[in-house]
Coordinates of C-alpha atoms (C1' of nucleotides) in Angstrom, one line a residue:
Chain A
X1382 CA 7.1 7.3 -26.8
X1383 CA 4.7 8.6 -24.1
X1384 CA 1.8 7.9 -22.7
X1385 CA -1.2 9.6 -23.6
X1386 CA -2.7 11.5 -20.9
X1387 CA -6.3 10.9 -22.2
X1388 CA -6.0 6.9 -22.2
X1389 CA -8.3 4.7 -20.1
X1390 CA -6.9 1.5 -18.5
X1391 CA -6.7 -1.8 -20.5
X1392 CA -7.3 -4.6 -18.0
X1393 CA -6.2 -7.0 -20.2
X1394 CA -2.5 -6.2 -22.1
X1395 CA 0.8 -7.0 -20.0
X1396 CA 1.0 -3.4 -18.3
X1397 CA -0.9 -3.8 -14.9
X1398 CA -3.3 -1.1 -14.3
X1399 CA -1.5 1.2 -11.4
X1400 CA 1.2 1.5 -13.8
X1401 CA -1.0 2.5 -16.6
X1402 CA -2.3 4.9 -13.7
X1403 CA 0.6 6.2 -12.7
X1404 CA 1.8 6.8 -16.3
X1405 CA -2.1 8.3 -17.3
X1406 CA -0.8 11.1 -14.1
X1407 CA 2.2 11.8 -15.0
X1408 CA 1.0 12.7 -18.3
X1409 CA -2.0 14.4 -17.1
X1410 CA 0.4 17.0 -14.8
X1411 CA 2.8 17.6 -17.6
X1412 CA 0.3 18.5 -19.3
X1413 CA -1.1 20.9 -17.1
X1414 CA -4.2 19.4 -15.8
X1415 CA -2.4 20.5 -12.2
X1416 CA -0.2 23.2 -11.1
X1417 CA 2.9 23.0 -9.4
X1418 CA 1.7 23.1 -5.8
X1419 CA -1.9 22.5 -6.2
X1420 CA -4.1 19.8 -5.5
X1421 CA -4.7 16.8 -8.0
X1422 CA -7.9 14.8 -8.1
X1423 CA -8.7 13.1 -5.0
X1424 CA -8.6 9.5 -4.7
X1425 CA -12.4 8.8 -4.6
X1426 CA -12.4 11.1 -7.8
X1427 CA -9.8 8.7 -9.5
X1428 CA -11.8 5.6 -8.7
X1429 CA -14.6 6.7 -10.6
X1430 CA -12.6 8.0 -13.7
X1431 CA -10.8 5.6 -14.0
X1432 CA -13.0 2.1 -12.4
X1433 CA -10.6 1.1 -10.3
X1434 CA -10.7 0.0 -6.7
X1435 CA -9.3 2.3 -4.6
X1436 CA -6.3 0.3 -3.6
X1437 CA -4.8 -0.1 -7.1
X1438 CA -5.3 4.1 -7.1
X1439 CA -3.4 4.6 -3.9
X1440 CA -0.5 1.8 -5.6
X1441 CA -0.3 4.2 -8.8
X1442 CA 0.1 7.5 -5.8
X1443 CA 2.9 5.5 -4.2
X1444 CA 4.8 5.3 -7.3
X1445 CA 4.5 8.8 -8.2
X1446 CA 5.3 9.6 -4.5
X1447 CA 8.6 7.4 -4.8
X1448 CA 9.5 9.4 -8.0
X1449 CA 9.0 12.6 -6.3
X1450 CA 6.2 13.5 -8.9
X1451 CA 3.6 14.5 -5.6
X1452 CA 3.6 14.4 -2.0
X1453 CA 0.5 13.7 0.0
X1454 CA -0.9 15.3 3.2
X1455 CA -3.6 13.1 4.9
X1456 CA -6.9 15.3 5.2
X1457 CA -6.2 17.5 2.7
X1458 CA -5.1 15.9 -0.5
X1459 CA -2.4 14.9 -3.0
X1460 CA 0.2 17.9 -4.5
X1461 CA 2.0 18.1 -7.7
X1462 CA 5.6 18.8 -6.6
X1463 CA 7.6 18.3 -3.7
X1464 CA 7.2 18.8 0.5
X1465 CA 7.9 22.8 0.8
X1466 CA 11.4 22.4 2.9
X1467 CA 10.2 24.4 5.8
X1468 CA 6.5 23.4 6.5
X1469 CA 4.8 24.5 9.3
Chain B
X313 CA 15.2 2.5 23.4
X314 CA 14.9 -0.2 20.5
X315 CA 11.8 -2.7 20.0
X316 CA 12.2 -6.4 21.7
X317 CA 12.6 -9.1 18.6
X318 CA 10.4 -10.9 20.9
X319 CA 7.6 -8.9 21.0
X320 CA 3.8 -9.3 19.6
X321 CA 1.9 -7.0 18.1
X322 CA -0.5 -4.6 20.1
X323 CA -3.8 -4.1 18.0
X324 CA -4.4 -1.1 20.4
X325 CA -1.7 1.3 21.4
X326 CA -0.6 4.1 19.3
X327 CA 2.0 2.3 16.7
X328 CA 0.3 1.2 14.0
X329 CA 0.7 -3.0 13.4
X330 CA 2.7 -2.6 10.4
X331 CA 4.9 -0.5 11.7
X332 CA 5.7 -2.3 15.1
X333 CA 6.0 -5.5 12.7
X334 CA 8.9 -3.4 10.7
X335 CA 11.0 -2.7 13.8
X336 CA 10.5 -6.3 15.3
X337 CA 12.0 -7.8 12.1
X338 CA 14.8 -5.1 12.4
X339 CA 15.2 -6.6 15.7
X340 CA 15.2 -10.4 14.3
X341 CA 17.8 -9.5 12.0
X342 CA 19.7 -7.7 14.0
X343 CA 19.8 -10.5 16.7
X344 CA 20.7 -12.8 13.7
X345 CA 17.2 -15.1 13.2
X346 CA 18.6 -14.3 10.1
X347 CA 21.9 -14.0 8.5
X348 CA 22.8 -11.6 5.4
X349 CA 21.6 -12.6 2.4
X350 CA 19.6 -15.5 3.8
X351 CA 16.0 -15.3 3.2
X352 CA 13.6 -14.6 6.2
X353 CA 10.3 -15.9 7.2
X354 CA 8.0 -15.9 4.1
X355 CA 5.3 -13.3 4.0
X356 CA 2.5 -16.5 4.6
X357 CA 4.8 -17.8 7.7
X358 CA 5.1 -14.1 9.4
X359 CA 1.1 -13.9 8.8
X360 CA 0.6 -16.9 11.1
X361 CA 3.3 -16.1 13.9
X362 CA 1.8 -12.6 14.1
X363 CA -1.6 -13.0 13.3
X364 CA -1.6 -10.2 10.9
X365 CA -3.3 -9.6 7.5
X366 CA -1.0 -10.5 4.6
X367 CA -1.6 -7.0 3.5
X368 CA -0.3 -5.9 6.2
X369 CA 3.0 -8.1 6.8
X370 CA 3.4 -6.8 3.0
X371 CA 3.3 -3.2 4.3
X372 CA 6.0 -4.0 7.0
X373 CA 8.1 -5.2 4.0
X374 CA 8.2 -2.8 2.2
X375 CA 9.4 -0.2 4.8
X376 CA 12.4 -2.4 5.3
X377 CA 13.0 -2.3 1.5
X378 CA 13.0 1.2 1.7
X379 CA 15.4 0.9 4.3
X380 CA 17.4 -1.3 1.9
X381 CA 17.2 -3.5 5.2
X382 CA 15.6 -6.1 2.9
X383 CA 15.3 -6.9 -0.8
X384 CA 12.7 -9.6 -2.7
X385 CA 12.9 -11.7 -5.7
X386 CA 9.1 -12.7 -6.7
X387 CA 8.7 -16.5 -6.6
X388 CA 12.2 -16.8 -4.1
X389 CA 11.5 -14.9 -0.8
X390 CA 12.5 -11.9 0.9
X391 CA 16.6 -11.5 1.9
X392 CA 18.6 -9.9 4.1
X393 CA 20.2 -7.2 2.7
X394 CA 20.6 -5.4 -0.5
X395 CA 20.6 -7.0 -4.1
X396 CA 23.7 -8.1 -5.5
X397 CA 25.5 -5.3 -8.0
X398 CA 25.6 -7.7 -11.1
X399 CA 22.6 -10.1 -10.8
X400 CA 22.2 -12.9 -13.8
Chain C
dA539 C1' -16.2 24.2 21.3
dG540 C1' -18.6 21.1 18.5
dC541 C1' -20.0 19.0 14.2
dA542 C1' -20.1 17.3 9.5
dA543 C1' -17.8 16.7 5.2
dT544 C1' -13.7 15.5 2.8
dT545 C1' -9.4 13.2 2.1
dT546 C1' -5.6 10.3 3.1
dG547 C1' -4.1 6.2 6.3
dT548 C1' -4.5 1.5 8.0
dT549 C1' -6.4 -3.1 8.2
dC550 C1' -8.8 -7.1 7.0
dG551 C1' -10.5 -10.7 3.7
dT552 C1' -10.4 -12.9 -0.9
dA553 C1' -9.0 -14.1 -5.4
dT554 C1' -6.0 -14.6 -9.2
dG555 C1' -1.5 -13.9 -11.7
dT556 C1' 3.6 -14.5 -12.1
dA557 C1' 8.1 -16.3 -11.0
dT558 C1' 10.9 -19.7 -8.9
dT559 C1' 11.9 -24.1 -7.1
Chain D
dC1281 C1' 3.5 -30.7 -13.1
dA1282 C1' 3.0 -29.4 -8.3
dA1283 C1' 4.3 -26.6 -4.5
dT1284 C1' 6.0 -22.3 -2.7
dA1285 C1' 6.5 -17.3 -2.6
dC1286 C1' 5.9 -12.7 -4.1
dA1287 C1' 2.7 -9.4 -7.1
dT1288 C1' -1.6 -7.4 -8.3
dA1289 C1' -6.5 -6.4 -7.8
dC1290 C1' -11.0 -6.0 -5.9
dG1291 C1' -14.1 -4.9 -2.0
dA1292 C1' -15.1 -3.3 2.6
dA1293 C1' -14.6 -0.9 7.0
dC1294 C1' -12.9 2.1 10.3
dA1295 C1' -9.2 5.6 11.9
dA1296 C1' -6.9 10.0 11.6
dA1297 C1' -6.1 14.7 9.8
dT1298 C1' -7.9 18.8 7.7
dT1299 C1' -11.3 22.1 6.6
dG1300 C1' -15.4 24.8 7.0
dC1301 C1' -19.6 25.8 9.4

DNA sequence: AGCAATTTGTTCGTATGTATT
DNA sequence: CAATACATACGAACAAATTGC
C-alpha cells in the first residue's frame, strides 16, 4: 500500500503533515513528475500546493534528504537523486 | 584546534549559532558534564544558559544525533550516547 | 562589476500535541 | 492529575548562494 501521489494533506488523522509530504514526494518522483537529476518544485512552490508553512515543507525535504531521495544546493534548488561524486 | 566547553555563543562571527552550540556540547560531554547514557541539559535549560531560540538548541541536537553523539526519547530527555540494541 | 530575482539556510517567537515521570 | 521534556506546526524576517541581466 502506497501513497497516492495526487493526495492533499489531512490536518487532522494521526500522520503529521511533513510525513504525508514527504510520502506525497516520494510518490510524485516515482512517478515521474521529476527526472533523475532535475530540479523538483521549489519550496515557496510547495507551500502553496500544498498550504503549509514553509517549515513543515523544509521538515518533509530533510526526510527525503536523510533517505537519499534528493539532495539540495542552496540558491539553486532541490534534485531528485544523489550529490554527483565529483562536483565542481 | 577543538571548541572551549566553556564558551558562549557569538551572534556575529562566521559559525552559525547552532553549529557552535553542537561542538560546545561535544566539548561538555567530552569533558564529562555528562556521563554516557545520562541525560544532558534539557532542550528548555540549554535555551536559557545560551540564550538561544529553542529552535535552534533543537537544530544543535540534531547534528549530534546524526553524529550518534546523542539519542532522545520524547517525554525523557536527550542521552549520551547511542540507543540501547534491545529497548522494551 | 553591479543588480535584481530566485532558492535554500538560519534564527527568532509562539502555540499546541504527545510521551514520560 | 500535574509537571517535565521532546515533537510538530505556523508565521516572520534576514542571510547566503546561485543565476541571469
Amino acid at each position: 500500500m502506497s501513497t497516492d501521489a495526487d493526495a492533499e494533506i489531512d490536518h487532522e488523522g494521526p500522520v503529521t503533515p511533513y510525513r504525508q509530504l514527504a510520502e506525497i514526494l516520494k510518490a510524485r518522483i516515482a512517478r515521474g513528475d521529476w527526472a533523475e537529476g532535475r530540479p523538483i518544485a521549489s519550496e515557496t512552490r510547495l507551500v502553496q500546493e500544498y498550504g503549509l508553512a514553509r517549515s513543515t515543507v523544509r521538515r518533509a525535504l530533510d526526510v527525503l534528504v536523510e533517505e537519499g531521495v534528493v539532495w539540495k544546493v542552496q540558491g539553486r534548488g532541490t534534485y531528485v537523486g544523489q550529490p554527483p561524486a565529483g562536483n565542481s
